[in-house]
Amino acid sequence: MTKAELIAKIAENAKLTKAQAESALAVFECAVTAELINDGKITLPGFGTFSSVSKEARTGRNPKTGEPIEIAAKRVGKFTAGKNLKDLNACTVCCKK
């Protein structure tokens, strides 16, 4: 599913215009990003949890040359699937067809 398809689905199911659905999705993306930048986490019960994790500096390899390169330490976003995503057959929310 593309972002445009997701926006269309949100608009249809929530009875919003596509512009309103796109705005809602943008606000969600910004809220998640802002919370992760501040070392917070967002939990959506049954769906999953967004959190940030620190990655230590490490040595990697250039895939073209095989030459070792240093990869700097950084923080990255992480998503842990909730119960409904882990077992799609057991999903009890309205998204089932």
PDB file of C-alpha atoms in Angstrom:
ATOM      1  CA  MET A   1       0.000   0.000   0.000  1.00  0.00           C
ATOM      2  CA  THR A   2       1.367   3.401  -0.928  1.00  0.00           C
ATOM      3  CA  LYS A   3       0.993   6.574   1.108  1.00  0.00           C
ATOM      4  CA  ALA A   4      -1.625   7.833  -1.366  1.00  0.00           C
ATOM      5  CA  GLU A   5      -3.607   4.588  -0.996  1.00  0.00           C
ATOM      6  CA  LEU A   6      -3.404   4.854   2.798  1.00  0.00           C
ATOM      7  CA  ILE A   7      -4.654   8.449   2.682  1.00  0.00           C
ATOM      8  CA  ALA A   8      -7.549   7.390   0.438  1.00  0.00           C
ATOM      9  CA  LYS A   9      -8.436   4.530   2.832  1.00  0.00           C
ATOM     10  CA  ILE A  10      -8.348   6.837   5.868  1.00  0.00           C
ATOM     11  CA  ALA A  11     -10.486   9.420   4.056  1.00  0.00           C
ATOM     12  CA  GLU A  12     -13.052   6.801   3.037  1.00  0.00           C
ATOM     13  CA  ASN A  13     -13.325   5.066   6.422  1.00  0.00           C
ATOM     14  CA  ALA A  14     -13.275   8.226   8.562  1.00  0.00           C
ATOM     15  CA  LYS A  15     -15.517  10.193   6.177  1.00  0.00           C
ATOM     16  CA  LEU A  16     -12.854  12.868   5.661  1.00  0.00           C
ATOM     17  CA  THR A  17     -11.632  14.590   2.551  1.00  0.00           C
ATOM     18  CA  LYS A  18      -8.322  13.358   1.181  1.00  0.00           C
ATOM     19  CA  ALA A  19      -6.750  16.668   2.240  1.00  0.00           C
ATOM     20  CA  GLN A  20      -7.983  16.188   5.815  1.00  0.00           C
ATOM     21  CA  ALA A  21      -6.755  12.587   5.881  1.00  0.00           C
ATOM     22  CA  GLU A  22      -3.357  13.644   4.516  1.00  0.00           C
ATOM     23  CA  SER A  23      -3.144  16.336   7.193  1.00  0.00           C
ATOM     24  CA  ALA A  24      -4.060  13.832   9.923  1.00  0.00           C
ATOM     25  CA  LEU A  25      -1.374  11.422   8.716  1.00  0.00           C
ATOM     26  CA  ALA A  26       1.212  14.235   8.634  1.00  0.00           C
ATOM     27  CA  VAL A  27       0.311  15.223  12.213  1.00  0.00           C
ATOM     28  CA  PHE A  28       0.664  11.574  13.306  1.00  0.00           C
ATOM     29  CA  GLU A  29       4.096  11.297  11.639  1.00  0.00           C
ATOM     30  CA  CYS A  30       5.253  14.553  13.278  1.00  0.00           C
ATOM     31  CA  ALA A  31       3.938  13.528  16.710  1.00  0.00           C
ATOM     32  CA  VAL A  32       5.721  10.164  16.574  1.00  0.00           C
ATOM     33  CA  THR A  33       8.969  11.732  15.357  1.00  0.00           C
ATOM     34  CA  ALA A  34       8.881  14.484  18.009  1.00  0.00           C
ATOM     35  CA  GLU A  35       8.231  11.969  20.785  1.00  0.00           C
ATOM     36  CA  LEU A  36      11.103   9.730  19.636  1.00  0.00           C
ATOM     37  CA  ILE A  37      13.493  12.697  19.376  1.00  0.00           C
ATOM     38  CA  ASN A  38      12.716  13.378  23.057  1.00  0.00           C
ATOM     39  CA  ASP A  39      13.451   9.717  23.985  1.00  0.00           C
ATOM     40  CA  GLY A  40       9.770   8.992  24.539  1.00  0.00           C
ATOM     41  CA  LYS A  41       7.677   6.172  23.188  1.00  0.00           C
ATOM     42  CA  ILE A  42       4.189   5.828  21.777  1.00  0.00           C
ATOM     43  CA  THR A  43       2.125   2.743  22.525  1.00  0.00           C
ATOM     44  CA  LEU A  44      -0.990   1.881  20.533  1.00  0.00           C
ATOM     45  CA  PRO A  45      -2.473  -1.138  22.358  1.00  0.00           C
ATOM     46  CA  GLY A  46      -2.960  -4.105  20.047  1.00  0.00           C
ATOM     47  CA  PHE A  47      -1.114  -2.373  17.194  1.00  0.00           C
ATOM     48  CA  GLY A  48       2.393  -1.742  18.487  1.00  0.00           C
ATOM     49  CA  THR A  49       4.939   0.546  20.100  1.00  0.00           C
ATOM     50  CA  PHE A  50       7.201   3.169  18.547  1.00  0.00           C
ATOM     51  CA  SER A  51      10.430   3.793  20.500  1.00  0.00           C
ATOM     52  CA  SER A  52      13.984   4.973  19.924  1.00  0.00           C
ATOM     53  CA  VAL A  53      17.139   2.955  20.508  1.00  0.00           C
ATOM     54  CA  SER A  54      20.804   3.921  20.552  1.00  0.00           C
ATOM     55  CA  LYS A  55      23.178   2.152  18.199  1.00  0.00           C
ATOM     56  CA  GLU A  56      26.837   2.093  19.220  1.00  0.00           C
ATOM     57  CA  ALA A  57      29.609   3.053  16.830  1.00  0.00           C
ATOM     58  CA  ARG A  58      30.916   0.076  14.901  1.00  0.00           C
ATOM     59  CA  THR A  59      33.127  -0.975  12.045  1.00  0.00           C
ATOM     60  CA  GLY A  60      31.372  -1.847   8.809  1.00  0.00           C
ATOM     61  CA  ARG A  61      32.535  -2.730   5.310  1.00  0.00           C
ATOM     62  CA  ASN A  62      32.117  -0.957   1.997  1.00  0.00           C
ATOM     63  CA  PRO A  63      30.204  -3.558  -0.066  1.00  0.00           C
ATOM     64  CA  LYS A  64      31.938  -2.532  -3.303  1.00  0.00           C
ATOM     65  CA  THR A  65      35.532  -2.552  -2.090  1.00  0.00           C
ATOM     66  CA  GLY A  66      35.421  -4.584   1.118  1.00  0.00           C
ATOM     67  CA  GLU A  67      37.292  -1.719   2.808  1.00  0.00           C
ATOM     68  CA  PRO A  68      36.514  -1.265   6.537  1.00  0.00           C
ATOM     69  CA  ILE A  69      34.675   1.957   7.424  1.00  0.00           C
ATOM     70  CA  GLU A  70      33.660   3.447  10.753  1.00  0.00           C
ATOM     71  CA  ILE A  71      29.923   3.829  11.307  1.00  0.00           C
ATOM     72  CA  ALA A  72      29.101   6.540  13.854  1.00  0.00           C
ATOM     73  CA  ALA A  73      26.877   6.014  16.878  1.00  0.00           C
ATOM     74  CA  LYS A  74      23.283   7.118  16.332  1.00  0.00           C
ATOM     75  CA  ARG A  75      19.715   6.866  17.563  1.00  0.00           C
ATOM     76  CA  VAL A  76      17.158   5.155  15.359  1.00  0.00           C
ATOM     77  CA  GLY A  77      13.412   4.640  15.466  1.00  0.00           C
ATOM     78  CA  LYS A  78      12.098   1.193  16.313  1.00  0.00           C
ATOM     79  CA  PHE A  79       8.642  -0.347  15.958  1.00  0.00           C
ATOM     80  CA  THR A  80       7.561  -3.384  17.963  1.00  0.00           C
ATOM     81  CA  ALA A  81       4.420  -5.071  16.660  1.00  0.00           C
ATOM     82  CA  GLY A  82       1.509  -5.537  19.046  1.00  0.00           C
ATOM     83  CA  LYS A  83      -0.705  -8.588  19.449  1.00  0.00           C
ATOM     84  CA  ASN A  84      -2.989  -7.872  16.467  1.00  0.00           C
ATOM     85  CA  LEU A  85      -0.027  -7.495  14.099  1.00  0.00           C
ATOM     86  CA  LYS A  86       1.840 -10.495  15.488  1.00  0.00           C
ATOM     87  CA  ASP A  87      -1.121 -12.792  14.909  1.00  0.00           C
ATOM     88  CA  LEU A  88      -3.176 -11.428  12.021  1.00  0.00           C
ATOM     89  CA  ASN A  89      -5.626 -14.346  12.265  1.00  0.00           C
ATOM     90  CA  ALA A  90      -6.502 -13.336  15.830  1.00  0.00           C
ATOM     91  CA  CYS A  91      -7.148  -9.676  14.935  1.00  0.00           C
ATOM     92  CA  THR A  92     -10.417  -8.511  16.490  1.00  0.00           C
ATOM     93  CA  VAL A  93     -10.407  -4.863  15.396  1.00  0.00           C
ATOM     94  CA  CYS A  94     -12.574  -3.390  12.652  1.00  0.00           C
ATOM     95  CA  CYS A  95      -9.994  -3.898   9.897  1.00  0.00           C
ATOM     96  CA  LYS A  96     -11.031  -7.517   9.269  1.00  0.00           C
ATOM     97  CA  LYS A  97     -12.939  -8.184   6.084  1.00  0.00           C
TER      98      LYS A  97
END
